[in-house]
Short mmCIF file of C-alpha atoms in Angstrom, two decimals:
data_model
loop_
_atom_site.label_atom_id
_atom_site.label_comp_id
_atom_site.label_asym_id
_atom_site.label_seq_id
_atom_site.Cartn_x
_atom_site.Cartn_y
_atom_site.Cartn_z
CA MET A 242 54.62 57.00 -85.69
CA CYS A 243 55.90 59.21 -88.69
CA ARG A 244 59.10 61.62 -88.26
CA MET A 245 58.88 64.47 -85.75
CA TYR A 246 62.52 65.38 -85.65
CA ASP A 247 65.41 64.51 -87.78
CA LEU A 248 68.04 64.35 -84.11
CA ILE A 249 67.36 63.96 -80.95
CA ALA A 250 70.02 65.51 -78.20
CA PRO A 251 69.48 63.31 -74.85
CA LEU A 252 71.18 66.00 -72.17
CA SER A 253 72.90 64.84 -68.70
CA GLY A 254 69.91 64.79 -66.81
CA ASP A 255 67.47 62.99 -69.20
CA PRO A 256 66.02 60.12 -67.82
CA GLY A 257 66.41 57.70 -70.86
CA VAL A 258 62.64 59.61 -73.30
CA GLY A 259 65.46 61.26 -75.49
CA ASN A 260 66.48 58.00 -76.82
CA ALA A 261 62.99 56.19 -76.45
CA ILE A 262 61.03 58.96 -77.96
CA ALA A 263 64.20 58.46 -80.99
CA SER A 264 63.68 55.77 -81.86
CA LEU A 265 59.55 55.70 -81.95
CA PHE A 266 59.77 58.91 -84.37
CA GLY A 267 62.52 56.81 -86.52
CA SER A 268 65.15 59.77 -85.43
CA ARG A 269 69.19 59.68 -84.73
CA VAL A 270 70.46 60.42 -81.50
CA VAL A 271 73.13 63.04 -81.30
CA LYS A 272 75.58 62.61 -78.29
CA VAL A 273 76.11 65.98 -76.60
CA HIS A 274 80.29 65.54 -75.19
CA THR A 275 79.87 67.77 -71.88
CA LYS A 276 83.12 68.11 -69.46
CA ASP A 277 84.40 70.94 -66.30
CA HIS A 278 86.45 73.27 -66.99
CA PRO A 279 89.01 73.02 -63.96
CA ASP A 280 87.17 76.14 -62.63
CA GLY A 281 83.96 73.97 -62.14
CA GLU A 282 82.87 76.19 -65.51
CA LEU A 283 81.04 73.58 -68.10
CA TYR A 284 81.84 72.88 -71.01
CA LEU A 285 79.94 71.02 -73.76
CA ARG A 286 80.07 70.04 -78.13
CA LEU A 287 77.69 68.51 -80.13
CA GLY A 288 78.55 65.70 -81.80
CA GLU A 289 77.93 65.56 -85.10
CA SER A 290 76.70 68.55 -87.74
CA VAL A 291 73.05 69.55 -87.19
CA LYS A 292 72.80 72.30 -89.92
CA GLY A 293 69.50 72.04 -91.88
CA GLU A 294 68.18 69.25 -89.15
CA ASP A 295 65.03 69.86 -87.20
CA ILE A 296 66.21 68.89 -83.24
CA LEU A 297 64.63 67.89 -80.11
CA ILE A 298 66.61 68.37 -77.58
CA VAL A 299 65.69 66.70 -73.98
CA GLN A 300 66.85 67.24 -70.72
CA SER A 301 65.00 67.45 -67.01
CA MET A 302 66.19 70.10 -64.39
CA TYR A 303 66.83 67.92 -61.31
CA PRO A 304 69.18 67.02 -59.56
CA SER A 305 71.52 70.12 -59.91
CA GLN A 306 68.85 72.30 -61.42
CA ASP A 307 71.24 75.24 -62.11
CA ARG A 308 73.64 72.59 -63.78
CA LYS A 309 71.52 71.47 -65.86
CA PHE A 310 69.99 75.26 -66.96
CA ILE A 311 72.90 76.07 -67.72
CA GLU A 312 73.75 72.94 -69.84
CA THR A 313 70.05 73.07 -71.33
CA LEU A 314 71.30 77.24 -73.00
CA LEU A 315 74.34 75.93 -74.21
CA ALA A 316 72.91 73.40 -75.92
CA ILE A 317 70.37 75.52 -77.63
CA ASP A 318 73.37 78.58 -78.12
CA ALA A 319 75.25 75.37 -79.95
CA ALA A 320 72.69 73.98 -82.27
CA LYS A 321 71.51 77.35 -83.36
CA ARG A 322 74.71 78.51 -83.96
CA SER A 323 75.93 75.07 -86.02
CA GLY A 324 72.42 76.23 -88.13
CA ALA A 325 70.20 73.47 -86.85
CA SER A 326 66.84 74.47 -89.01
CA GLU A 327 64.79 74.06 -85.95
CA ILE A 328 65.13 72.89 -82.86
CA ASP A 329 62.69 72.22 -80.33
CA VAL A 330 63.43 71.61 -76.44
CA LEU A 331 61.65 68.81 -73.94
CA ILE A 332 62.04 69.54 -70.49
CA THR A 333 60.94 66.35 -68.50
CA TYR A 334 61.12 68.38 -64.91
CA LEU A 335 61.25 72.41 -65.31
CA ALA A 336 63.08 73.31 -62.73
CA TYR A 337 61.67 76.72 -60.81
CA ALA A 338 58.32 76.51 -62.15
CA ARG A 339 57.01 76.88 -58.19
CA GLN A 340 57.69 80.24 -58.10
CA ASP A 341 55.47 81.32 -61.11
CA LYS A 342 54.05 84.43 -59.60
CA VAL A 343 55.42 87.52 -57.03
CA PHE A 344 53.97 85.56 -54.10
CA LEU A 345 56.10 88.27 -51.46
CA GLU A 346 56.75 92.01 -52.29
CA GLY A 347 60.68 91.73 -53.95
CA GLU A 348 60.60 88.08 -55.48
CA PRO A 349 61.46 87.51 -59.05
CA VAL A 350 59.30 85.38 -61.08
CA SER A 351 61.92 82.48 -61.55
CA VAL A 352 60.18 80.26 -64.10
CA ASN A 353 59.68 83.07 -66.60
CA THR A 354 63.39 83.83 -66.44
CA ILE A 355 63.90 80.42 -66.91
CA LEU A 356 61.69 80.01 -70.11
CA ARG A 357 63.02 83.21 -71.11
CA SER A 358 66.29 82.74 -71.14
CA MET A 359 65.68 79.22 -73.53
CA ILE A 360 64.13 81.64 -75.75
CA HIS A 361 66.31 84.23 -75.76
CA ALA A 362 69.15 81.05 -76.48
CA GLY A 363 67.06 79.92 -79.68
CA ALA A 364 64.47 77.77 -78.82
CA ASP A 365 61.57 78.29 -81.01
CA ARG A 366 59.09 75.66 -79.08
CA ILE A 367 59.83 73.89 -75.00
CA TYR A 368 57.73 71.21 -74.56
CA VAL A 369 57.34 71.58 -70.71
CA VAL A 370 56.07 67.88 -68.83
CA GLU A 371 53.45 68.59 -66.42
CA PRO A 372 54.35 71.94 -65.78
CA HIS A 373 53.36 74.07 -62.20
CA SER A 374 50.26 75.86 -63.30
CA ASP A 375 49.19 77.34 -66.22
CA ILE A 376 50.14 80.50 -66.03
CA PRO A 377 53.53 80.63 -68.38
CA LEU A 378 51.63 78.83 -70.48
CA LYS A 379 49.66 82.42 -70.63
CA THR A 380 53.07 84.26 -70.52
CA PHE A 381 54.73 81.82 -73.42
CA ARG A 382 51.94 81.08 -75.10
CA GLU A 383 53.55 81.05 -78.44
CA ASN A 384 56.63 79.02 -77.49
CA LEU A 385 55.31 76.71 -74.85
CA VAL A 386 53.33 73.60 -74.92
CA ALA A 387 52.24 71.89 -71.94
CA ILE A 388 52.27 68.14 -71.71
CA ASP A 389 49.94 66.32 -69.70
CA GLY A 390 51.67 63.41 -67.04
CA VAL A 391 48.64 62.54 -64.62
CA THR A 392 46.73 61.36 -67.20
CA PRO A 393 49.80 58.27 -67.65
CA LEU A 394 49.60 57.37 -64.15
CA ALA A 395 45.76 55.84 -64.46
CA ARG A 396 46.86 52.84 -65.30
CA ARG A 397 48.65 51.86 -61.87
CA PHE A 398 45.33 52.32 -60.37
CA ALA A 399 43.19 50.77 -62.69
CA GLY A 400 40.84 48.31 -61.76
CA GLU A 401 40.52 49.64 -58.59
CA LYS A 402 37.21 49.27 -56.66
CA ASP A 403 35.03 52.44 -54.80
CA LEU A 404 38.08 54.78 -55.59
CA VAL A 405 38.08 58.84 -54.71
CA VAL A 406 40.18 60.77 -56.27
CA PHE A 407 41.70 64.02 -54.10
CA SER A 408 44.02 66.52 -55.28
CA PRO A 409 46.02 68.28 -52.01
CA ASP A 410 45.29 71.86 -52.59
CA ILE A 411 42.27 73.87 -55.20
CA GLY A 412 45.04 74.79 -57.14
CA GLY A 413 45.86 71.17 -58.32
CA ILE A 414 41.95 70.57 -59.56
CA ASP A 415 42.65 69.91 -63.22
CA ARG A 416 45.11 67.42 -62.25
CA ALA A 417 42.49 65.18 -59.85
CA ALA A 418 40.17 66.16 -62.66
CA ARG A 419 42.29 64.75 -65.49
CA LEU A 420 43.28 61.43 -63.36
CA SER A 421 39.37 61.26 -62.45
CA ARG A 422 38.39 61.46 -65.79
CA ALA A 423 41.29 58.47 -66.88
CA LEU A 424 40.02 55.75 -64.22
CA GLY A 425 35.81 56.68 -64.32
CA VAL A 426 35.52 58.20 -60.82
CA GLU A 427 34.52 61.13 -58.87
CA PHE A 428 37.12 63.64 -57.49
CA HIS A 429 37.32 66.38 -54.94
CA TYR A 430 39.86 68.46 -53.18
CA ILE A 431 41.70 69.42 -50.40
CA ASP A 432 41.23 73.28 -48.65
CA LYS A 433 45.10 73.68 -47.73
CA LYS A 434 46.24 77.09 -46.32
CA ARG A 435 50.01 78.01 -46.15
CA ASP A 436 51.14 80.67 -43.72
CA ARG A 437 54.11 82.22 -46.29
CA PHE A 438 55.59 83.73 -43.40
CA THR A 439 56.37 80.26 -41.11
CA GLY A 440 55.28 77.75 -43.95
CA GLU A 441 53.16 75.96 -41.82
CA VAL A 442 49.87 74.18 -43.40
CA SER A 443 45.95 73.47 -42.17
CA SER A 444 43.85 71.18 -44.42
CA THR A 445 40.26 70.77 -44.58
CA PHE A 446 37.60 69.54 -47.24
CA ARG A 447 33.47 68.97 -46.93
CA GLU A 448 32.65 67.90 -43.99
CA ASP A 449 29.75 66.08 -45.76
CA LEU A 450 32.16 63.61 -47.54
CA ASP A 451 31.92 60.07 -46.64
CA LEU A 452 35.10 58.03 -46.61
CA SER A 453 34.47 55.38 -44.29
CA GLY A 454 35.77 52.17 -46.50
CA ARG A 455 37.22 53.90 -49.80
CA THR A 456 39.59 54.32 -51.33
CA THR A 457 41.74 57.25 -52.64
CA VAL A 458 44.63 59.01 -54.48
CA ILE A 459 46.30 62.23 -53.91
CA VAL A 460 47.21 63.36 -56.76
CA ASP A 461 50.25 66.52 -57.05
CA ASP A 462 53.03 67.46 -60.02
CA ILE A 463 55.39 67.88 -57.86
CA ILE A 464 56.23 66.13 -53.94
CA SER A 465 59.35 66.81 -52.29
CA THR A 466 59.64 67.41 -48.62
CA GLY A 467 55.79 65.08 -48.52
CA GLY A 468 54.66 67.09 -45.66
CA THR A 469 51.47 68.79 -47.28
CA ILE A 470 51.27 64.42 -48.52
CA ALA A 471 51.65 63.05 -45.46
CA LYS A 472 49.56 66.50 -43.50
CA ALA A 473 46.85 65.03 -46.45
CA ILE A 474 46.56 61.55 -46.14
CA GLU A 475 46.55 61.87 -42.30
CA LEU A 476 43.56 63.84 -43.00
CA LEU A 477 41.26 61.15 -45.28
CA ILE A 478 42.61 58.22 -43.01
CA LYS A 479 40.68 60.22 -40.39
CA ARG A 480 37.84 60.79 -42.84
CA GLY A 481 37.08 56.35 -43.05
CA SER A 482 39.48 56.00 -46.21
CA SER A 483 41.13 52.34 -45.44
CA LYS A 484 43.65 52.70 -48.20
CA VAL A 485 45.97 55.84 -49.26
CA TYR A 486 47.56 55.76 -52.60
CA VAL A 487 49.72 58.87 -53.47
CA ALA A 488 50.72 59.13 -57.06
CA CYS A 489 52.68 62.76 -58.51
CA VAL A 490 54.39 63.22 -62.32
CA HIS A 491 57.50 64.35 -61.00
CA GLY A 492 59.23 63.30 -57.68
CA ILE A 493 62.13 65.33 -56.48
CA PHE A 494 61.81 63.41 -53.02
CA VAL A 495 64.69 64.60 -51.06
CA LYS A 496 65.84 63.30 -48.14
CA GLY A 497 63.15 61.82 -45.38
CA SER A 498 59.67 62.60 -47.29
CA VAL A 499 59.07 58.68 -48.70
CA GLU A 500 59.31 57.79 -45.12
CA ARG A 501 57.50 60.50 -43.66
CA ILE A 502 54.60 59.82 -46.39
CA LEU A 503 55.01 55.83 -46.19
CA GLY A 504 55.06 56.89 -42.32
CA ALA A 505 51.28 58.85 -42.56
CA GLY A 506 49.80 55.95 -43.73
CA ALA A 507 50.35 55.30 -47.56
CA HIS A 508 50.02 52.17 -48.95
CA ARG A 509 51.41 52.81 -52.52
CA ILE A 510 54.00 55.78 -54.36
CA VAL A 511 53.54 56.12 -57.79
CA CYS A 512 55.64 58.56 -59.65
CA GLY A 513 55.87 59.95 -63.86
CA LYS A 514 59.43 58.93 -64.49
CA THR A 515 60.39 62.70 -64.99
CA THR A 516 63.70 62.25 -63.40
CA SER A 517 66.79 60.20 -62.88
CA HIS A 518 66.59 60.98 -59.07
CA ILE A 519 65.56 57.15 -58.67
CA VAL A 520 64.63 56.36 -55.12
CA ASP A 521 63.06 53.04 -52.78
CA HIS A 522 59.80 52.44 -52.40
CA VAL A 523 58.13 54.40 -55.31
CA GLU A 524 56.47 52.56 -58.01
CA TYR A 525 57.55 54.69 -61.68
CA ILE A 526 56.55 54.69 -64.61
CA ASP A 527 57.72 55.58 -68.28
CA LEU A 528 56.00 58.17 -70.36
CA HIS A 529 57.72 57.75 -72.72
CA GLU A 530 55.09 56.01 -75.05
CA HIS A 531 52.84 59.54 -73.66
CA ILE A 532 55.35 62.33 -74.92
CA ALA A 533 55.53 60.88 -78.26
CA GLU A 534 52.46 61.51 -79.08
CA GLU A 535 51.35 64.09 -77.59
CA ILE A 536 54.58 66.35 -79.02
CA SER A 537 53.25 64.28 -82.85
CA ARG A 538 50.04 66.21 -81.69
CA ALA A 539 51.60 69.67 -80.92
CA LYS A 540 52.93 69.25 -84.28
CA ARG A 541 50.53 68.75 -86.91
#
C-alpha cells in the first residue's frame, strides 16, 4: 500500500489504529506529549516538526468524550500552527453523533458543533468510522468522509446456515443491507418506537416472517446500554429464531449492558475495535486494514 501521509499522530483515545495504518502506509509516527496542568486543563505538544508535511491525526472519542474532543482540537491547532501542509483527522468513534438533529425544542445539533469545531481549528478532511447517520455528511460534504465499519464484521458470521440480518430500527436499514450483501443473505428491520420523554421502547416486525429454527444477526452502529438490543433479541426469539447474534461497530457498553444482552438470549456479541474500551464476553475485530483501504480510496 502506497504512502498516504508523511506523518501519523495517534492521540490518547486511539485503539491502536494509528500505529497499524502507519505501518501499512509507510508513514512515520509522531509522538504526541500530553499532561495535566494543576487545575486539570490539558497540555499538548507535538514531539517533532511537522512543517510542510501531510499529517493524519487519529483519535477515538470514548471514553472521556469531552477530554478526547479537546485533545483533538489542540492537536489540530498545533499541527496548523507548526506549518503542516495538510491536516486530516481520523475519528474511529465520534462522540455526540446521536444528537444529529433537533428532536425536542431547545436542543442543539451536537454533532455539527463537534465537526464544525474541528474544521475551524484547521482540519482539512475528517474521516469518521461508521457515522450514526448521513445527516452530517450532507452538511459537511466538503470535509467529511464516512468509512464503512459494518462490512468487516461479516467475516465473523461467514459460513452460518440459514442466516437473516436484522436492523433494530428503520434508521439502521443501510447497515443491515451492507452486512447482508457481504454475507449474501436477506435482511429485515424491526419497527422500533421510542418515547422521547420517557425513553420507553416498543418493537415489532412483519407478522408473515417465519424465523423458526433460523439464525439471526442484529447489527447496529452503537451499543451503549443494550436496552434496545435486548428487546430486539427477545422479539426474535419469540418469533422462532434458534440463535441470535449481535454485531456493532462501536461498543460503548456501559455497566450492565453486556449482561443485559446475554441475559436476553444472545449467543455472541461481535464488535469493531473502534475504542480503547474493552469488556469481557465481546469478540473484537481489528478494522485497521479496512480503514487504510477506505482512506486510500478516498484520497485517490
